Coordinates of C-alpha atoms in Angstrom, one line a residue:
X98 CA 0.0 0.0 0.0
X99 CA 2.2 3.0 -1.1
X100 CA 1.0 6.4 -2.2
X101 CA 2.6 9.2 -4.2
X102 CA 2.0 12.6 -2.5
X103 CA 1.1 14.0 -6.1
X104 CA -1.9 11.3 -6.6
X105 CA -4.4 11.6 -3.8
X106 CA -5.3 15.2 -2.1
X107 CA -7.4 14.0 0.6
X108 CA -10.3 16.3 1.6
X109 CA -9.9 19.8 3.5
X110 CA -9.9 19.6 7.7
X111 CA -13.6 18.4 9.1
X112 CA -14.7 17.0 5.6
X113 CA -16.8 14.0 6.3
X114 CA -15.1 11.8 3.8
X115 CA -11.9 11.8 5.3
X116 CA -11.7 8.3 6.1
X117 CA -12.6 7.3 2.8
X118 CA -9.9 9.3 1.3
X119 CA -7.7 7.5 3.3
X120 CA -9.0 4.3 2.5
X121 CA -8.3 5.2 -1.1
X122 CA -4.9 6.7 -0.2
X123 CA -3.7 2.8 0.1
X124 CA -4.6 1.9 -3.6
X125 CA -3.3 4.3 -5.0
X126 CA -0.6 2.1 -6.3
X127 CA -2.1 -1.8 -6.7
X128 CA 1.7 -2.9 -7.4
X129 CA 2.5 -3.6 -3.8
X130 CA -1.6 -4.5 -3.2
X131 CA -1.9 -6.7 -5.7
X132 CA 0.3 -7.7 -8.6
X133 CA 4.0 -7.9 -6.4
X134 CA 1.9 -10.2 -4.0
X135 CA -0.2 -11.8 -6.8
X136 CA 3.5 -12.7 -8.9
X137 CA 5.3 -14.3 -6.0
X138 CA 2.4 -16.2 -4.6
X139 CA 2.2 -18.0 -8.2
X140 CA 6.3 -18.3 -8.3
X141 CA 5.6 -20.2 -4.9
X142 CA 2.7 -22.7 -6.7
X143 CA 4.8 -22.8 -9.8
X144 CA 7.6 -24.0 -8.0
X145 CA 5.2 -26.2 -5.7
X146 CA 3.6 -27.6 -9.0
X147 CA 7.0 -29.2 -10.4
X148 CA 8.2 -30.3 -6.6
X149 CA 5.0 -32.6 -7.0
X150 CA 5.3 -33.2 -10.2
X151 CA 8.9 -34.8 -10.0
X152 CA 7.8 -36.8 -6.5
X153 CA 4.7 -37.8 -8.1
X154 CA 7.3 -39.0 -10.9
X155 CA 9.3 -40.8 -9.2
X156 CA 7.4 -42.0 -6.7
X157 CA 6.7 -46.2 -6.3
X158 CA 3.2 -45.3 -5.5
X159 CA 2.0 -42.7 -7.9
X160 CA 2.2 -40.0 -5.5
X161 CA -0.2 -41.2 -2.9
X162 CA 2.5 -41.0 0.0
X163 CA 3.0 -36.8 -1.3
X164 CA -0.6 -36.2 -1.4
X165 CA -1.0 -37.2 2.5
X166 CA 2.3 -35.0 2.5
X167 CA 1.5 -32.0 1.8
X168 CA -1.9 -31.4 3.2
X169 CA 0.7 -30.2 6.1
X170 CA 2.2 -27.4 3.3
X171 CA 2.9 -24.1 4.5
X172 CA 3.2 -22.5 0.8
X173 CA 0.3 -20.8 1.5
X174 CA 1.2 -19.1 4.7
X175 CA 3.5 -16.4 2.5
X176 CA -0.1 -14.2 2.1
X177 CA -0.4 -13.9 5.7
X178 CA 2.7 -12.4 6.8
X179 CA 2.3 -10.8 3.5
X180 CA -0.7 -8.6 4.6
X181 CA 1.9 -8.2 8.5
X182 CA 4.5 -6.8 6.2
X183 CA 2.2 -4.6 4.3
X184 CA 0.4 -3.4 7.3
X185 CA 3.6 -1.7 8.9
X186 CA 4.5 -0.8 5.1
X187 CA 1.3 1.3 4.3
X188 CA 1.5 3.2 8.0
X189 CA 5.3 4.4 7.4
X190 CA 4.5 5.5 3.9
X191 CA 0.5 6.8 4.2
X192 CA 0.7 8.3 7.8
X193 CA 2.5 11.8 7.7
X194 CA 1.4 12.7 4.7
X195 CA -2.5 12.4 5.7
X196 CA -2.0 14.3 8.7
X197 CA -0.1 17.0 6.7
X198 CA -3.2 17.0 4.7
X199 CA -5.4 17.5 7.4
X200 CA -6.8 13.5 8.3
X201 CA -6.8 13.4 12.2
X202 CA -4.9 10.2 13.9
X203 CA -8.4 8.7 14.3
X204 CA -9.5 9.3 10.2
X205 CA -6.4 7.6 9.4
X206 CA -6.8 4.8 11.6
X207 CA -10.1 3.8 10.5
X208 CA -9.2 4.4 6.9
X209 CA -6.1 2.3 7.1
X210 CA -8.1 -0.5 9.4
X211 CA -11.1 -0.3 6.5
X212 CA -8.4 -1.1 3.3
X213 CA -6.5 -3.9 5.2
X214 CA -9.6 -5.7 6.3
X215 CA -11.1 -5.3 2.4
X216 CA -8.1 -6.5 1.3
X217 CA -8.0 -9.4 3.8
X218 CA -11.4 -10.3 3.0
X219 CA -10.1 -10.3 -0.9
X220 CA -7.0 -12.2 -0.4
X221 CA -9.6 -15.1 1.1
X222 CA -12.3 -15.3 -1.5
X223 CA -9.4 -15.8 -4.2
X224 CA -7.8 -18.4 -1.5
X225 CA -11.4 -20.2 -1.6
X226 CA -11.8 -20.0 -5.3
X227 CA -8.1 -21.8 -5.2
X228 CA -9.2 -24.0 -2.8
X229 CA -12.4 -25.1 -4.8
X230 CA -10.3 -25.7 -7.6
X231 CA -7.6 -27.7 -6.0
X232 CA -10.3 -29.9 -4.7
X233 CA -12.0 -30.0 -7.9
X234 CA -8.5 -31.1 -10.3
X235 CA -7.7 -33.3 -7.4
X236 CA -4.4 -31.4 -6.3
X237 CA -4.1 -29.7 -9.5
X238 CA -3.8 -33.4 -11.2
X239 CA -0.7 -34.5 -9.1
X240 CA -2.8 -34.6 -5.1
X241 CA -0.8 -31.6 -3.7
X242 CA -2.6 -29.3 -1.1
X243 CA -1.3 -25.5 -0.7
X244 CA -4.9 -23.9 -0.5
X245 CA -7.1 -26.7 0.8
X246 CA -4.1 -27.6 3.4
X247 CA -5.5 -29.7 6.5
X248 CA -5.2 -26.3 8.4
X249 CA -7.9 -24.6 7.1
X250 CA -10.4 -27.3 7.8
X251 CA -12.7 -29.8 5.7
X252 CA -16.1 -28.2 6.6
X253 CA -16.4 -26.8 2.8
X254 CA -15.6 -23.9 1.0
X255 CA -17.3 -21.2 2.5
X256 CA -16.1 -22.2 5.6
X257 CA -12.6 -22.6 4.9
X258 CA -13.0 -18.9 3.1
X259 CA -14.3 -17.5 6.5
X260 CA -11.5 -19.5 8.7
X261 CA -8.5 -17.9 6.0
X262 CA -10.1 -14.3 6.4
X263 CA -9.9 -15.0 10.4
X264 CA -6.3 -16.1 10.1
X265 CA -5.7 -13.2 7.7
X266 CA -7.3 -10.6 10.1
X267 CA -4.6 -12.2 13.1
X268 CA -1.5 -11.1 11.3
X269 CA -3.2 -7.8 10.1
X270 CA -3.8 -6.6 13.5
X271 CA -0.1 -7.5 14.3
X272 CA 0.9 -5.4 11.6
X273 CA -1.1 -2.6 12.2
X274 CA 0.5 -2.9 16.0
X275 CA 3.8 -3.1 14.8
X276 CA 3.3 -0.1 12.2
X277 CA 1.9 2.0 14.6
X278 CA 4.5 1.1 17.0
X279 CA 7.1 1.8 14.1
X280 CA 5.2 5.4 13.0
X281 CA 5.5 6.8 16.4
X282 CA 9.0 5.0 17.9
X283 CA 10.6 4.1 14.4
X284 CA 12.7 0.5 15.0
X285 CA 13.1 0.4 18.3
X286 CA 9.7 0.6 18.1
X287 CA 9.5 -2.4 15.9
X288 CA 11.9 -4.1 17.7
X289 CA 10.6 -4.1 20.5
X290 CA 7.3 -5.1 19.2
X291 CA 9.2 -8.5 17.9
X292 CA 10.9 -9.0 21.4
X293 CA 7.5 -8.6 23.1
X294 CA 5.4 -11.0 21.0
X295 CA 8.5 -13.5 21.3
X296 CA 8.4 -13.6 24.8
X297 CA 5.4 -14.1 24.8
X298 CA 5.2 -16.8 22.3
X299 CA 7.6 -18.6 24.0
X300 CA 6.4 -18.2 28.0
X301 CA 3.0 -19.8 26.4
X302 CA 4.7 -22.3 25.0
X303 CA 6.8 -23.2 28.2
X304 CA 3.6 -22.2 30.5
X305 CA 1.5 -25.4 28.3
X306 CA 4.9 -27.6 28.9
X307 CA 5.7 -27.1 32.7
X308 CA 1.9 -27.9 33.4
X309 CA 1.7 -30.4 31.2
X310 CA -0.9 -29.1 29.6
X311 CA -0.7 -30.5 26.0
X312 CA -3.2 -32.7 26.4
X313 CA -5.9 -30.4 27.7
X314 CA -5.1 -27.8 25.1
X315 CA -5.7 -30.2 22.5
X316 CA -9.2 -31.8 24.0
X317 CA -10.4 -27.9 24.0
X318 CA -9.3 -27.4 20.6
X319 CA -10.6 -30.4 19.5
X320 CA -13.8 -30.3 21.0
X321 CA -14.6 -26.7 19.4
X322 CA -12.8 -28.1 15.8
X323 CA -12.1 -25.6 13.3
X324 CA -15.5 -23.8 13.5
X325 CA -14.9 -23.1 17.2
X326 CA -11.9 -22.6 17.2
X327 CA -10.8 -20.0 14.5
X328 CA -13.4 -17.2 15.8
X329 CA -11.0 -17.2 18.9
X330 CA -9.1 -15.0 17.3
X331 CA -10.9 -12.1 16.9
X332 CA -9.8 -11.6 20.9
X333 CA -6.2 -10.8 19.5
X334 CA -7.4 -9.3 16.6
X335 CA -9.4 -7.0 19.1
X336 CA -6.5 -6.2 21.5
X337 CA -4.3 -5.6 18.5
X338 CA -6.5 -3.3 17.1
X339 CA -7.6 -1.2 20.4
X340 CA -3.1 -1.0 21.0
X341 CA -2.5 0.1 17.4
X342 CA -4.7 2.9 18.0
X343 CA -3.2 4.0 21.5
X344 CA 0.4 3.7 20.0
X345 CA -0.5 5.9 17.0
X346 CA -2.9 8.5 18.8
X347 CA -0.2 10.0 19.7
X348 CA 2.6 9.5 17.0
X349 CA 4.0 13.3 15.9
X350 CA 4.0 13.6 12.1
X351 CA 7.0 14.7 10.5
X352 CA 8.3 15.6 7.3

C-alpha cells in the first residue's frame, strides 16, 4: 500500500469523507496491493507444482504418499505475513502525509483499518476459489494441497474462506500494532514489538509444557474443531486493534 503525495489530495480539515480518502490513499498504487503479491504467490505454486510433479514422478506409489504430505504445506502461509508486512508498510508511507493534509490520527486509523480488512477479506475469497479448484483437479492433477491444506479445515468452502479471512485478520492486527508502534518510535519501536510477541510466544509455550498441559489444550481445541476454534481469534485481533490505536494516537507527524 504506497502512495505518491502527487496522486491523492485528501479532503480539507472536518470534511466527512476523510476516512474514505484515506481508504483510497492505500490503492493508490495496486503494485505492492496486488500484482508484487499476486506474482510471487504464483512463483511459490509454480515452484510447488514441479516439486509434486517430480515426486509424483518418481514415486513407487504414484504419489499417494505426497498427497498425505503435503496437506501439512505451509506455501500458503506467504499471504499472511504478507498482509503483516504490508500493514507496517502502508503506515510508514501513508501516515504523515495524511496528517499533513489534514486527516486526524483517528480518520487515518479507520481508513487504514477499513483497506486492510477489504483487502483481507479479498485475499480469502481468491484463497477459496483456489481452494475449490484444488479440490476439484484433485491437487491440481498431481494430489498436492497449498490452499485446501488440512489447516484450514474440511467443513467446505465457504467455511474454509471464513477461517482464512480469520487467520488473515490475526496477522493484520499484528501489523497494524507493529506499524503504529514503528510510526511513532521508528525501530526500536518495531523491535521491540518483535521482542515482546517473542516472549510471549515462547512463556505460552513453556507455560503449556511445565503444566503439562498438552493434552488439555488439545481436548479444547478439539472439541470446538475448526468452527470453534478460529473465531477465537478475533480476541487478538481486538486487543491488536484497540493497541495500534493508543500507540498511534499520539505518534508526531513529521516531514
Amino acid at each position: 500500500m504506497n502512495a505518491a503525495a502527487t496522486a491523492v489530495a485528501l479532503p480539507a480539515t472536518g470534511h466527512p469523507n476523510r476516512v474514505l480518502a484515506v481508504f483510497k490513499l492505500h490503492f493508490v498504487n495496486p503494485v505492492t496491493v496486488a500484482w508484487m503479491p499476486l506474482g510471487i504467490y504464483g512463483f511459490i505454486f509454480l515452484m510447488n507444482w514441479l516439486i509434486w510433479l517430480i515426486v509424483s514422478l518418481s514415486a513407487s506409489d504414484g504419489g499417494e504418499g505426497m498427497s498425505r504430505g503435503t496437506t501439512w504445506s505451509g506455501a500458503s502461509m506467504f499471504i499472511f505475513v504478507w498482509l503483516l508486512v504490508i500493514a507496517v508498510q502502508a503506515m510508514n508511507r501513508t501516515f504523515h502525509f495524511a496528517l499533513g493534509f489534514g486527516a486526524t490520527r483517528r480518520d487515518y486509523y479507520l481508513g487504514t483499518l477499513a483497506a486492510l480488512v477489504v483487502s483481507a477479506a479479498g485475499w480469502a475469497i481468491l484463497f477459496g476459489i483456489l481452494g475449490v479448484i484444488e479440490d476439484a483437479t484433485d491437487g491440481w492433477g498431481l494430489g498436492g494441497h497449498m490452499f485446501a491444506s488440512v489447516y484450514f479445515g474440511d467443513d467446505g468452502p465457504f467455511a474454509r474462506v471464513w477461517y482464512v479471512f480469520l487467520l488473515m485478520l490475526f496477522f493484520t492486527a499484528l501489523g497494524l500494532v507493529a506499524g503504529a508502534l514503528f510510526v511513532r518510535w521508528r525501530t526500536f519501536g518495531l523491535i521491540g514489538f518483535f521482542i515482546v510477541l517473542g516472549f510471549l510466544l515462547i512463556g505460552g509455550i513453556a507455560w503449556i509444557a511445565l503444566t503439562d498441559s498438552w493434552a488439555a489444550v488439545g481436548s479444547f481445541f478439539g472439541t470446538l474443531g475448526f468452527a470453534g476454534s478460529y473465531p477465537l481469534l478475533l480476541i487478538p485481533v481486538a486487543i491488536g486493534t484497540l493497541l495500534g490505536y493508543l500507540a498511534l494516537r499520539r505518534a508526531t507527524a513529521r516531514s
